[in-house]
JSON list of C-alpha atoms in Angstrom, two decimals:
[
{"chain": "A", "resi": 1, "resn": "MET", "atom": "CA", "xyz": [-61.55, -38.32, -13.05]},
{"chain": "A", "resi": 2, "resn": "ARG", "atom": "CA", "xyz": [-64.93, -39.36, -14.42]},
{"chain": "A", "resi": 3, "resn": "THR", "atom": "CA", "xyz": [-66.43, -37.90, -17.60]},
{"chain": "A", "resi": 4, "resn": "PRO", "atom": "CA", "xyz": [-69.83, -38.77, -19.07]},
{"chain": "A", "resi": 5, "resn": "ILE", "atom": "CA", "xyz": [-69.88, -39.84, -22.72]},
{"chain": "A", "resi": 6, "resn": "PHE", "atom": "CA", "xyz": [-72.79, -39.11, -25.03]},
{"chain": "A", "resi": 7, "resn": "ILE", "atom": "CA", "xyz": [-73.29, -40.42, -28.56]},
{"chain": "A", "resi": 8, "resn": "LYS", "atom": "CA", "xyz": [-75.56, -39.05, -31.25]},
{"chain": "A", "resi": 9, "resn": "LYS", "atom": "CA", "xyz": [-78.24, -41.44, -32.39]},
{"chain": "A", "resi": 10, "resn": "LYS", "atom": "CA", "xyz": [-80.79, -40.22, -34.92]},
{"chain": "A", "resi": 11, "resn": "GLY", "atom": "CA", "xyz": [-79.75, -36.63, -34.23]},
{"chain": "A", "resi": 12, "resn": "LYS", "atom": "CA", "xyz": [-80.27, -36.89, -30.46]},
{"chain": "A", "resi": 13, "resn": "LYS", "atom": "CA", "xyz": [-77.66, -37.18, -27.74]},
{"chain": "A", "resi": 14, "resn": "GLN", "atom": "CA", "xyz": [-77.86, -40.38, -25.75]},
{"chain": "A", "resi": 15, "resn": "PHE", "atom": "CA", "xyz": [-75.94, -41.21, -22.61]},
{"chain": "A", "resi": 16, "resn": "TRP", "atom": "CA", "xyz": [-73.49, -44.03, -23.39]},
{"chain": "A", "resi": 17, "resn": "GLY", "atom": "CA", "xyz": [-71.53, -44.32, -20.16]},
{"chain": "A", "resi": 18, "resn": "PHE", "atom": "CA", "xyz": [-68.58, -42.93, -18.27]},
{"chain": "A", "resi": 19, "resn": "ALA", "atom": "CA", "xyz": [-64.89, -42.75, -19.06]},
{"chain": "A", "resi": 20, "resn": "VAL", "atom": "CA", "xyz": [-62.86, -43.15, -15.90]},
{"chain": "A", "resi": 21, "resn": "VAL", "atom": "CA", "xyz": [-59.19, -42.26, -15.57]},
{"chain": "A", "resi": 22, "resn": "VAL", "atom": "CA", "xyz": [-57.16, -42.58, -12.39]},
{"chain": "A", "resi": 23, "resn": "MET", "atom": "CA", "xyz": [-53.91, -40.63, -12.43]},
{"chain": "A", "resi": 24, "resn": "LYS", "atom": "CA", "xyz": [-51.29, -40.39, -9.75]},
{"chain": "A", "resi": 25, "resn": "ILE", "atom": "CA", "xyz": [-50.08, -36.85, -10.33]},
{"chain": "A", "resi": 26, "resn": "PRO", "atom": "CA", "xyz": [-46.67, -37.19, -8.60]},
{"chain": "A", "resi": 27, "resn": "GLN", "atom": "CA", "xyz": [-45.79, -40.23, -10.73]},
{"chain": "A", "resi": 28, "resn": "THR", "atom": "CA", "xyz": [-47.17, -38.55, -13.85]},
{"chain": "A", "resi": 29, "resn": "VAL", "atom": "CA", "xyz": [-45.01, -35.47, -13.44]},
{"chain": "A", "resi": 30, "resn": "SER", "atom": "CA", "xyz": [-41.92, -37.24, -12.11]},
{"chain": "A", "resi": 31, "resn": "SER", "atom": "CA", "xyz": [-40.22, -37.23, -15.52]},
{"chain": "A", "resi": 32, "resn": "THR", "atom": "CA", "xyz": [-40.97, -33.52, -15.86]},
{"chain": "A", "resi": 33, "resn": "ALA", "atom": "CA", "xyz": [-39.56, -33.00, -12.37]},
{"chain": "A", "resi": 34, "resn": "ALA", "atom": "CA", "xyz": [-36.38, -34.82, -13.36]},
{"chain": "A", "resi": 35, "resn": "ASN", "atom": "CA", "xyz": [-36.08, -32.61, -16.45]},
{"chain": "A", "resi": 36, "resn": "LEU", "atom": "CA", "xyz": [-36.54, -29.46, -14.36]},
{"chain": "A", "resi": 37, "resn": "LYS", "atom": "CA", "xyz": [-33.86, -30.60, -11.91]},
{"chain": "A", "resi": 38, "resn": "SER", "atom": "CA", "xyz": [-31.38, -31.46, -14.68]},
{"chain": "A", "resi": 39, "resn": "ALA", "atom": "CA", "xyz": [-32.05, -28.06, -16.29]},
{"chain": "A", "resi": 40, "resn": "GLY", "atom": "CA", "xyz": [-31.09, -26.38, -13.00]},
{"chain": "A", "resi": 41, "resn": "TYR", "atom": "CA", "xyz": [-34.50, -25.43, -11.61]},
{"chain": "A", "resi": 42, "resn": "SER", "atom": "CA", "xyz": [-35.98, -25.78, -8.15]},
{"chain": "A", "resi": 43, "resn": "TYR", "atom": "CA", "xyz": [-39.73, -26.36, -8.03]},
{"chain": "A", "resi": 44, "resn": "GLU", "atom": "CA", "xyz": [-42.69, -26.93, -5.78]},
{"chain": "A", "resi": 45, "resn": "LEU", "atom": "CA", "xyz": [-46.05, -28.44, -6.72]},
{"chain": "A", "resi": 46, "resn": "GLU", "atom": "CA", "xyz": [-49.03, -27.76, -4.46]},
{"chain": "A", "resi": 47, "resn": "LYS", "atom": "CA", "xyz": [-52.66, -28.88, -4.59]},
{"chain": "A", "resi": 48, "resn": "GLN", "atom": "CA", "xyz": [-55.66, -27.16, -3.02]},
{"chain": "A", "resi": 49, "resn": "VAL", "atom": "CA", "xyz": [-56.79, -29.18, 0.00]},
{"chain": "A", "resi": 50, "resn": "SER", "atom": "CA", "xyz": [-60.47, -29.20, -1.05]},
{"chain": "A", "resi": 51, "resn": "PRO", "atom": "CA", "xyz": [-62.98, -26.99, -2.87]},
{"chain": "A", "resi": 52, "resn": "LEU", "atom": "CA", "xyz": [-64.15, -25.77, 0.54]},
{"chain": "A", "resi": 53, "resn": "ASN", "atom": "CA", "xyz": [-60.64, -25.08, 1.85]},
{"chain": "A", "resi": 54, "resn": "THR", "atom": "CA", "xyz": [-58.53, -22.53, -0.02]},
{"chain": "A", "resi": 55, "resn": "SER", "atom": "CA", "xyz": [-55.25, -23.63, 1.54]},
{"chain": "A", "resi": 56, "resn": "TYR", "atom": "CA", "xyz": [-52.76, -25.70, -0.47]},
{"chain": "A", "resi": 57, "resn": "LYS", "atom": "CA", "xyz": [-50.82, -28.85, 0.46]},
{"chain": "A", "resi": 58, "resn": "GLN", "atom": "CA", "xyz": [-47.34, -29.50, -0.91]},
{"chain": "A", "resi": 59, "resn": "VAL", "atom": "CA", "xyz": [-47.25, -32.56, -3.20]},
{"chain": "A", "resi": 60, "resn": "MET", "atom": "CA", "xyz": [-43.68, -32.37, -4.56]},
{"chain": "A", "resi": 61, "resn": "GLN", "atom": "CA", "xyz": [-40.67, -30.18, -3.94]},
{"chain": "A", "resi": 62, "resn": "LYS", "atom": "CA", "xyz": [-37.04, -30.09, -5.01]},
{"chain": "A", "resi": 63, "resn": "GLY", "atom": "CA", "xyz": [-34.58, -27.46, -3.81]},
{"chain": "A", "resi": 64, "resn": "GLY", "atom": "CA", "xyz": [-35.13, -24.07, -2.22]},
{"chain": "A", "resi": 65, "resn": "LEU", "atom": "CA", "xyz": [-37.12, -21.39, -3.98]},
{"chain": "A", "resi": 66, "resn": "HIS", "atom": "CA", "xyz": [-36.01, -17.75, -4.14]},
{"chain": "A", "resi": 67, "resn": "GLU", "atom": "CA", "xyz": [-38.46, -15.37, -5.85]},
{"chain": "A", "resi": 68, "resn": "PRO", "atom": "CA", "xyz": [-40.23, -18.15, -7.79]},
{"chain": "A", "resi": 69, "resn": "ILE", "atom": "CA", "xyz": [-42.63, -17.64, -10.64]},
{"chain": "A", "resi": 70, "resn": "THR", "atom": "CA", "xyz": [-46.00, -19.26, -9.95]},
{"chain": "A", "resi": 71, "resn": "TYR", "atom": "CA", "xyz": [-48.34, -20.90, -12.43]},
{"chain": "A", "resi": 72, "resn": "SER", "atom": "CA", "xyz": [-51.83, -21.86, -11.28]},
{"chain": "A", "resi": 73, "resn": "PHE", "atom": "CA", "xyz": [-54.01, -24.30, -13.18]},
{"chain": "A", "resi": 74, "resn": "THR", "atom": "CA", "xyz": [-57.20, -26.29, -12.76]},
{"chain": "A", "resi": 75, "resn": "THR", "atom": "CA", "xyz": [-57.57, -29.88, -13.90]},
{"chain": "A", "resi": 76, "resn": "VAL", "atom": "CA", "xyz": [-60.69, -31.44, -15.43]},
{"chain": "A", "resi": 77, "resn": "ASP", "atom": "CA", "xyz": [-61.90, -32.61, -12.01]},
{"chain": "A", "resi": 78, "resn": "ASN", "atom": "CA", "xyz": [-61.73, -28.97, -10.78]},
{"chain": "A", "resi": 79, "resn": "SER", "atom": "CA", "xyz": [-58.64, -29.59, -8.64]},
{"chain": "A", "resi": 80, "resn": "LYS", "atom": "CA", "xyz": [-56.60, -26.42, -8.26]},
{"chain": "A", "resi": 81, "resn": "TRP", "atom": "CA", "xyz": [-52.82, -26.62, -8.46]},
{"chain": "A", "resi": 82, "resn": "LEU", "atom": "CA", "xyz": [-49.85, -24.28, -8.06]},
{"chain": "A", "resi": 83, "resn": "LEU", "atom": "CA", "xyz": [-46.48, -24.84, -9.70]},
{"chain": "A", "resi": 84, "resn": "LYS", "atom": "CA", "xyz": [-43.69, -22.64, -8.34]},
{"chain": "A", "resi": 85, "resn": "LEU", "atom": "CA", "xyz": [-40.43, -22.50, -10.28]},
{"chain": "A", "resi": 86, "resn": "ALA", "atom": "CA", "xyz": [-37.07, -20.73, -9.90]},
{"chain": "A", "resi": 87, "resn": "PRO", "atom": "CA", "xyz": [-33.47, -21.31, -11.00]},
{"chain": "A", "resi": 88, "resn": "ALA", "atom": "CA", "xyz": [-31.67, -23.42, -8.38]},
{"chain": "A", "resi": 89, "resn": "GLU", "atom": "CA", "xyz": [-28.80, -20.89, -8.35]},
{"chain": "A", "resi": 90, "resn": "GLY", "atom": "CA", "xyz": [-31.20, -17.93, -8.13]},
{"chain": "A", "resi": 91, "resn": "TRP", "atom": "CA", "xyz": [-32.10, -15.31, -10.70]},
{"chain": "A", "resi": 92, "resn": "ARG", "atom": "CA", "xyz": [-29.17, -13.56, -12.35]},
{"chain": "A", "resi": 93, "resn": "TYR", "atom": "CA", "xyz": [-29.60, -9.91, -13.21]},
{"chain": "A", "resi": 94, "resn": "ASN", "atom": "CA", "xyz": [-27.27, -8.28, -15.69]},
{"chain": "A", "resi": 95, "resn": "LYS", "atom": "CA", "xyz": [-27.00, -4.49, -15.65]},
{"chain": "A", "resi": 96, "resn": "TRP", "atom": "CA", "xyz": [-26.22, -4.56, -19.38]},
{"chain": "A", "resi": 97, "resn": "ASN", "atom": "CA", "xyz": [-29.73, -5.89, -20.11]},
{"chain": "A", "resi": 98, "resn": "TRP", "atom": "CA", "xyz": [-31.15, -2.48, -19.22]},
{"chain": "A", "resi": 99, "resn": "PHE", "atom": "CA", "xyz": [-28.66, -0.72, -21.50]},
{"chain": "A", "resi": 100, "resn": "MET", "atom": "CA", "xyz": [-29.36, -3.07, -24.44]},
{"chain": "A", "resi": 101, "resn": "GLY", "atom": "CA", "xyz": [-33.11, -2.69, -23.92]},
{"chain": "A", "resi": 102, "resn": "TYR", "atom": "CA", "xyz": [-32.68, 1.08, -24.10]},
{"chain": "A", "resi": 103, "resn": "ILE", "atom": "CA", "xyz": [-30.81, 0.81, -27.40]},
{"chain": "A", "resi": 104, "resn": "VAL", "atom": "CA", "xyz": [-33.50, -1.43, -28.91]},
{"chain": "A", "resi": 105, "resn": "ILE", "atom": "CA", "xyz": [-36.32, 0.89, -27.79]},
{"chain": "A", "resi": 106, "resn": "THR", "atom": "CA", "xyz": [-34.66, 4.11, -28.94]},
{"chain": "A", "resi": 107, "resn": "ASN", "atom": "CA", "xyz": [-33.73, 2.65, -32.33]},
{"chain": "A", "resi": 108, "resn": "PHE", "atom": "CA", "xyz": [-37.31, 1.62, -33.07]},
{"chain": "A", "resi": 109, "resn": "LYS", "atom": "CA", "xyz": [-38.76, 3.96, -35.70]},
{"chain": "A", "resi": 110, "resn": "PRO", "atom": "CA", "xyz": [-42.54, 3.77, -36.15]},
{"chain": "A", "resi": 111, "resn": "THR", "atom": "CA", "xyz": [-43.71, 4.00, -39.73]},
{"chain": "A", "resi": 112, "resn": "LYS", "atom": "CA", "xyz": [-47.02, 4.37, -41.53]},
{"chain": "A", "resi": 113, "resn": "ARG", "atom": "CA", "xyz": [-45.83, 2.26, -44.47]},
{"chain": "A", "resi": 114, "resn": "PRO", "atom": "CA", "xyz": [-47.52, -1.11, -45.07]},
{"chain": "A", "resi": 115, "resn": "ILE", "atom": "CA", "xyz": [-45.67, -3.99, -43.45]},
{"chain": "A", "resi": 116, "resn": "ALA", "atom": "CA", "xyz": [-45.19, -5.70, -46.83]},
{"chain": "A", "resi": 117, "resn": "ASP", "atom": "CA", "xyz": [-43.19, -2.69, -48.08]},
{"chain": "A", "resi": 118, "resn": "CYS", "atom": "CA", "xyz": [-41.02, -2.71, -44.96]},
{"chain": "A", "resi": 119, "resn": "LEU", "atom": "CA", "xyz": [-40.33, -6.45, -45.35]},
{"chain": "A", "resi": 120, "resn": "ALA", "atom": "CA", "xyz": [-39.49, -6.00, -49.02]},
{"chain": "A", "resi": 121, "resn": "ASP", "atom": "CA", "xyz": [-36.95, -3.29, -48.10]},
{"chain": "A", "resi": 122, "resn": "MET", "atom": "CA", "xyz": [-35.33, -5.64, -45.59]},
{"chain": "A", "resi": 123, "resn": "GLU", "atom": "CA", "xyz": [-34.81, -8.30, -48.29]},
{"chain": "A", "resi": 124, "resn": "LYS", "atom": "CA", "xyz": [-32.89, -5.87, -50.53]}
]
């Protein structure tokens, strides 16, 4: 990654030089990968092959993915990445979550009172 640096001299920007950083992404994220594994997640990290090619190449992977969530991001050098993440044991759905959500929604009572008054009532 190369970024130009400008300094202000007498109110004008002047080119000073470049800041260069070389990062090896797999080594950089290896501690994060270890944390994900110990927390019980499977993951896959992919990088776009090139700006002219929209396909992605797998960089890192641990475990099988079932219905993963996907987070896409772009780094400073305009590299495009995909991080796919899912629990190693798969997603667990609990039928009671729907029932509890229904109770929370139906017990919500909209009010036109100022929020400060509502908070004051809660403290009593």
